[in-house]
PDB file of C-alpha atoms in Angstrom:
ATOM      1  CA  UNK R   1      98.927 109.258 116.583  1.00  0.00           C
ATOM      2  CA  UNK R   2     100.099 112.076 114.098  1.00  0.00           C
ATOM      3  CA  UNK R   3      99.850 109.957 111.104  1.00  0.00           C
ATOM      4  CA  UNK R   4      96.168 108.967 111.768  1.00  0.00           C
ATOM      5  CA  UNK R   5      95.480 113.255 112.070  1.00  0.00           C
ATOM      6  CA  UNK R   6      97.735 113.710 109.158  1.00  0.00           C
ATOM      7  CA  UNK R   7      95.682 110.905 107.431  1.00  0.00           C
ATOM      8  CA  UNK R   8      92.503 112.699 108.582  1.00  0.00           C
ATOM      9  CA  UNK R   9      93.394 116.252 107.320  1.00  0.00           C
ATOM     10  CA  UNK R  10      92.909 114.787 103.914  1.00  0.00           C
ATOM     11  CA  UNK R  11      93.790 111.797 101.160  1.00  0.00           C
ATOM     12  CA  UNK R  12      93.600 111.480  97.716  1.00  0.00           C
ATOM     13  CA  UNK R  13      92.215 108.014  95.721  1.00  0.00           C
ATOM     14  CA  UNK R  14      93.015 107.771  92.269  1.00  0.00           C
ATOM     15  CA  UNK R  15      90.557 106.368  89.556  1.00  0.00           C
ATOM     16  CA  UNK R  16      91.016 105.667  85.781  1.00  0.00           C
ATOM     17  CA  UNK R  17      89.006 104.174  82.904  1.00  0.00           C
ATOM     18  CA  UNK R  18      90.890 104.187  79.328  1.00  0.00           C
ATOM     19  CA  UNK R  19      92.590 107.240  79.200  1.00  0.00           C
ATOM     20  CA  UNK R  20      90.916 109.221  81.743  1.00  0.00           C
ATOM     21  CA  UNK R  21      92.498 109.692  85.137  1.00  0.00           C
ATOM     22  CA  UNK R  22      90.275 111.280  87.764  1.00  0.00           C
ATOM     23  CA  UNK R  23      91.776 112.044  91.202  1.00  0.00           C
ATOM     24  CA  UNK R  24      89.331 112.429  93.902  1.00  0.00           C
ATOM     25  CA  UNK R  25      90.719 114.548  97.625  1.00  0.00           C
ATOM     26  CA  UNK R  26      88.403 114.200 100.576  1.00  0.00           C
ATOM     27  CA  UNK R  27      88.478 116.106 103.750  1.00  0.00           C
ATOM     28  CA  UNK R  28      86.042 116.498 106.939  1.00  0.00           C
ATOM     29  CA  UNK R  29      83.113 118.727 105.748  1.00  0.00           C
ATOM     30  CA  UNK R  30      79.693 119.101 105.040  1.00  0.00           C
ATOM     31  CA  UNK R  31      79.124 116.037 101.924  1.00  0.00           C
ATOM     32  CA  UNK R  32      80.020 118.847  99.429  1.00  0.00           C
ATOM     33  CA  UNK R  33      81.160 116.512  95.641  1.00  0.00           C
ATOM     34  CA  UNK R  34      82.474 118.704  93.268  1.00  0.00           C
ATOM     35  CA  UNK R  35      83.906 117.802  89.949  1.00  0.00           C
ATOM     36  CA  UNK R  36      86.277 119.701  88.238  1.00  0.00           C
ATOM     37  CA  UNK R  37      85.323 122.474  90.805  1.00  0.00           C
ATOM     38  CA  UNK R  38      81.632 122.391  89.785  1.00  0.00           C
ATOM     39  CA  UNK R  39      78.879 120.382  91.774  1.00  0.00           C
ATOM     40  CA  UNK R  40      78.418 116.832  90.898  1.00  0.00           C
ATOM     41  CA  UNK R  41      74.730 117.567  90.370  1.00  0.00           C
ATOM     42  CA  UNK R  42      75.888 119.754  86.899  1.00  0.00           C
ATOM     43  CA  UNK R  43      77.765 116.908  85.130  1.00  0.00           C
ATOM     44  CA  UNK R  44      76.181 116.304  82.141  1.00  0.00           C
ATOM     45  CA  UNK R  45      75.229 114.409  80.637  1.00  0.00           C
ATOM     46  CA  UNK R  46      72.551 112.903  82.778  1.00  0.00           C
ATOM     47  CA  UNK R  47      73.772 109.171  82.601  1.00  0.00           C
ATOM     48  CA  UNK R  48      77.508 110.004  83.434  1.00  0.00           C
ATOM     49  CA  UNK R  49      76.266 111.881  86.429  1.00  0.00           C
ATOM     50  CA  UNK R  50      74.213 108.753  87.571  1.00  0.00           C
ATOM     51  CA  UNK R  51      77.014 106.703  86.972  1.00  0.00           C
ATOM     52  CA  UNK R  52      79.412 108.990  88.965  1.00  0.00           C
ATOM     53  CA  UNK R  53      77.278 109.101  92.086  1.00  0.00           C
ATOM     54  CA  UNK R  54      77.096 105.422  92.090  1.00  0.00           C
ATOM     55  CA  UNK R  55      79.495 104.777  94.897  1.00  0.00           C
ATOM     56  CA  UNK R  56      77.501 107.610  97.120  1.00  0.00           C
ATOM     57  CA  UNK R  57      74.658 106.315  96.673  1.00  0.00           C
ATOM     58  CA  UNK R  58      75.683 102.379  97.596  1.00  0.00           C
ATOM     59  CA  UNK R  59      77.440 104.021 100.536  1.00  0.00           C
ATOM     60  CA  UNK R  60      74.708 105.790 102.026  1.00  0.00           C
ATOM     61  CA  UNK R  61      72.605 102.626 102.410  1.00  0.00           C
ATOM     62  CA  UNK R  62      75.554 100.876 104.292  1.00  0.00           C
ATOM     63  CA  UNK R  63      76.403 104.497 106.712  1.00  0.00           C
ATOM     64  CA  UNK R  64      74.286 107.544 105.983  1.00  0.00           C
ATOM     65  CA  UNK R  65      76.329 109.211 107.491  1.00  0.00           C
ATOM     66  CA  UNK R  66      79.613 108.788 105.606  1.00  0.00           C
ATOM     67  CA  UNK R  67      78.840 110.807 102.922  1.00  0.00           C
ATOM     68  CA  UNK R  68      77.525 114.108 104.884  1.00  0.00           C
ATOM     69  CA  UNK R  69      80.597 114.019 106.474  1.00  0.00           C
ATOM     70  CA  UNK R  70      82.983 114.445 103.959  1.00  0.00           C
ATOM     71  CA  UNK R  71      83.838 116.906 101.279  1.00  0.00           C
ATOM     72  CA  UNK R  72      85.066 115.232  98.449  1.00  0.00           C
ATOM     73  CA  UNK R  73      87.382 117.563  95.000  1.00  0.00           C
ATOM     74  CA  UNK R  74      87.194 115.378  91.981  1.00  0.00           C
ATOM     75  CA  UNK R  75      89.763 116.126  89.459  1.00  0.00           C
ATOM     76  CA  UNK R  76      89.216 114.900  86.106  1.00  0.00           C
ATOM     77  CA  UNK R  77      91.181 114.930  82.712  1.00  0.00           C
ATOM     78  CA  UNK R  78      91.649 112.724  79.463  1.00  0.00           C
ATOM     79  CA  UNK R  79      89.701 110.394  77.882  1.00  0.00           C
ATOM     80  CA  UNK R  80      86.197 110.343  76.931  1.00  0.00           C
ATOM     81  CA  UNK R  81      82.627 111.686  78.698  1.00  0.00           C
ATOM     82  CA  UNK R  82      81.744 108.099  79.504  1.00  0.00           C
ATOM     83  CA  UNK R  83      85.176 107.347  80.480  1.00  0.00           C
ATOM     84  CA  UNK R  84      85.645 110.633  82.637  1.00  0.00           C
ATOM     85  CA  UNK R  85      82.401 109.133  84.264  1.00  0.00           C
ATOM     86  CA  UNK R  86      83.875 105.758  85.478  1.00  0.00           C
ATOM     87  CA  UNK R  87      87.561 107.357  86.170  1.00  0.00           C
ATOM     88  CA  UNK R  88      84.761 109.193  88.770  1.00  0.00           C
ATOM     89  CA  UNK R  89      83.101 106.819  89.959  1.00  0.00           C
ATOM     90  CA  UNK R  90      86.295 104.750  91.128  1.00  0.00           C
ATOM     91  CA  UNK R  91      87.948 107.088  92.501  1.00  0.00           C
ATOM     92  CA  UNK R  92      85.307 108.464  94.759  1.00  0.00           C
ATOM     93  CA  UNK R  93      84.727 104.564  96.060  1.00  0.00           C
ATOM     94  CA  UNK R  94      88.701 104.222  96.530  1.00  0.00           C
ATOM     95  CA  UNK R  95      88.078 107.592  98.371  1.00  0.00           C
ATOM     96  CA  UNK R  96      84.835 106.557 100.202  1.00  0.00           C
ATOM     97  CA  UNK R  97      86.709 103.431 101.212  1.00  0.00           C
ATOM     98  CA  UNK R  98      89.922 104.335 102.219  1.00  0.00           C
ATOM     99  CA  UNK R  99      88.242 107.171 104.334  1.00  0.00           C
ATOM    100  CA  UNK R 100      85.784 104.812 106.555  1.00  0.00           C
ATOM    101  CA  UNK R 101      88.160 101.722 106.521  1.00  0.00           C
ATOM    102  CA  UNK R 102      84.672 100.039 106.535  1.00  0.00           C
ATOM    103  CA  UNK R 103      85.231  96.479 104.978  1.00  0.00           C
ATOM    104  CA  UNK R 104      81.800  95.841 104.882  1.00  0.00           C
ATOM    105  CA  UNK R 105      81.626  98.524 102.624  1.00  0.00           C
ATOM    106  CA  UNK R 106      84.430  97.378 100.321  1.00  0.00           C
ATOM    107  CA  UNK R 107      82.984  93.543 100.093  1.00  0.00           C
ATOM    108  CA  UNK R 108      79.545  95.602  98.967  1.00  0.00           C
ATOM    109  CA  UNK R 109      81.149  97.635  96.244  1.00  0.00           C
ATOM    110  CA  UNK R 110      83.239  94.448  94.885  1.00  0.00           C
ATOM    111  CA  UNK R 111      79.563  92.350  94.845  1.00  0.00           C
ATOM    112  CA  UNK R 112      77.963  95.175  93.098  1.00  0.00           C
ATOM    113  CA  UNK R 113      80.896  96.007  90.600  1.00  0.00           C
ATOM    114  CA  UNK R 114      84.628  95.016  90.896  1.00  0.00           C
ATOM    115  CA  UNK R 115      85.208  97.728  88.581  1.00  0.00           C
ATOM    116  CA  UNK R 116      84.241 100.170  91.447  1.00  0.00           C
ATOM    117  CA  UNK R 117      87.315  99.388  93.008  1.00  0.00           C
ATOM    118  CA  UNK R 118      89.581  97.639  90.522  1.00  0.00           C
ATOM    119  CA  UNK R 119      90.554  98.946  87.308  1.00  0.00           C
ATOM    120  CA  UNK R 120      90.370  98.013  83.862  1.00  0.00           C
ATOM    121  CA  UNK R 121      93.525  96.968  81.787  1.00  0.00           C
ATOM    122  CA  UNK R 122      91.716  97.293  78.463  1.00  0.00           C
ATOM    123  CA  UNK R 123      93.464  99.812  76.221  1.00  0.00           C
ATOM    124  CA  UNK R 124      92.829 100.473  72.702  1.00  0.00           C
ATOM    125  CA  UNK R 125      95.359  98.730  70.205  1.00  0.00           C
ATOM    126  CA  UNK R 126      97.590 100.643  68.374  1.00  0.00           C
ATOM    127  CA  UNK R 127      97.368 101.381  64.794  1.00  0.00           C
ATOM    128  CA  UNK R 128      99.984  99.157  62.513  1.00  0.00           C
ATOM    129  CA  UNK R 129     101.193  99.735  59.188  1.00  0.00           C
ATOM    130  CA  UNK R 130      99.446  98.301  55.887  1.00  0.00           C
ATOM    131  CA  UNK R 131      95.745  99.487  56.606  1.00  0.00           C
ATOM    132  CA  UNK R 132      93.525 101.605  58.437  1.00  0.00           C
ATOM    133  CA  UNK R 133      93.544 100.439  61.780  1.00  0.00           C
ATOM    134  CA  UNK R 134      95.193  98.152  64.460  1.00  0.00           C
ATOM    135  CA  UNK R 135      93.820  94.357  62.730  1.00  0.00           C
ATOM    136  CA  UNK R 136      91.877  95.531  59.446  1.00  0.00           C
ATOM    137  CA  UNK R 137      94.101  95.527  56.295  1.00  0.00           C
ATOM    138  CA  UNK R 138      94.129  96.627  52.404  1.00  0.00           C
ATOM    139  CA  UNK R 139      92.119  94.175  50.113  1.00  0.00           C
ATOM    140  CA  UNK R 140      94.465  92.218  47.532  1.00  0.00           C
ATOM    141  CA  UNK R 141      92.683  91.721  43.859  1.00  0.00           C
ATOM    142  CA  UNK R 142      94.753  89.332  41.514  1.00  0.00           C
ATOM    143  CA  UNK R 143      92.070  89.552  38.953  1.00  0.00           C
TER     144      UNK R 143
END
């Protein structure tokens, strides 16, 4: 019985996308999102924000009350503005899901994108000797 109240107090879910690693700690509260402690409503710019609130948005069609009930700190670093935005966005539906153990919820976020939920292995390739990037090399003339 402790561990579910420890489990309660708080938990953290951990989302990345390229480089960017955003870590997302939810508590009971009031449905107060802040990123990078400023509201979620101030992320600019406007399509990152969208694309972060994505998983609140999906979850308050399945239980409106899920996300009033919860404050949720999003901590955010590396990596691009786009990339911040889906590091976001997966770890507040880790969060949303681990916190309601709802697997009704889960199936929905995997239908709507597995990348909600699952992350991507893509990295960038790194740069190799003999030209200017990872594949691209220096033109030969023999004439």
């Amino acid at each position: 019985m402790s561990r579910v109240k420890a489990a309660r107090k708080g938990l953290v879910a951990v989302g990345w996308r390229k480089t960017a690693v955003a870590r997302a700690y939810v508590r009971s509260g009031s449905g107060v999102i802040r990123v990078n402690s400023r509201p979620i409503q101030l992320l600019e710019p406007e399509e990152a924000r969208i694309i972060a609130e994505e998983p609140i948005l999906i979850a308050n069609l399945v239980n409106p009350d899920l996300a009033k009930s919860i404050d949720i700190d999003v901590n955010v670093s590396g990596g691009g503005v786009m990339g911040q935005a889906q590091a976001i966005r997966m770890a507040i539906a880790r969060a949303l899901v681990k916190w309601s153990r709802d697997k009704k919820l889960d199936s929905i976020f995997r239908e709507y994108d597995r990348t909600m939920l699952v992350g991507d292995p893509r990295q960038t390739e790194p740069k190799k000797f003999g030209g200017p990037g990872p594949r691209r090399r220096r033109q030969k003339s023999y004439r």
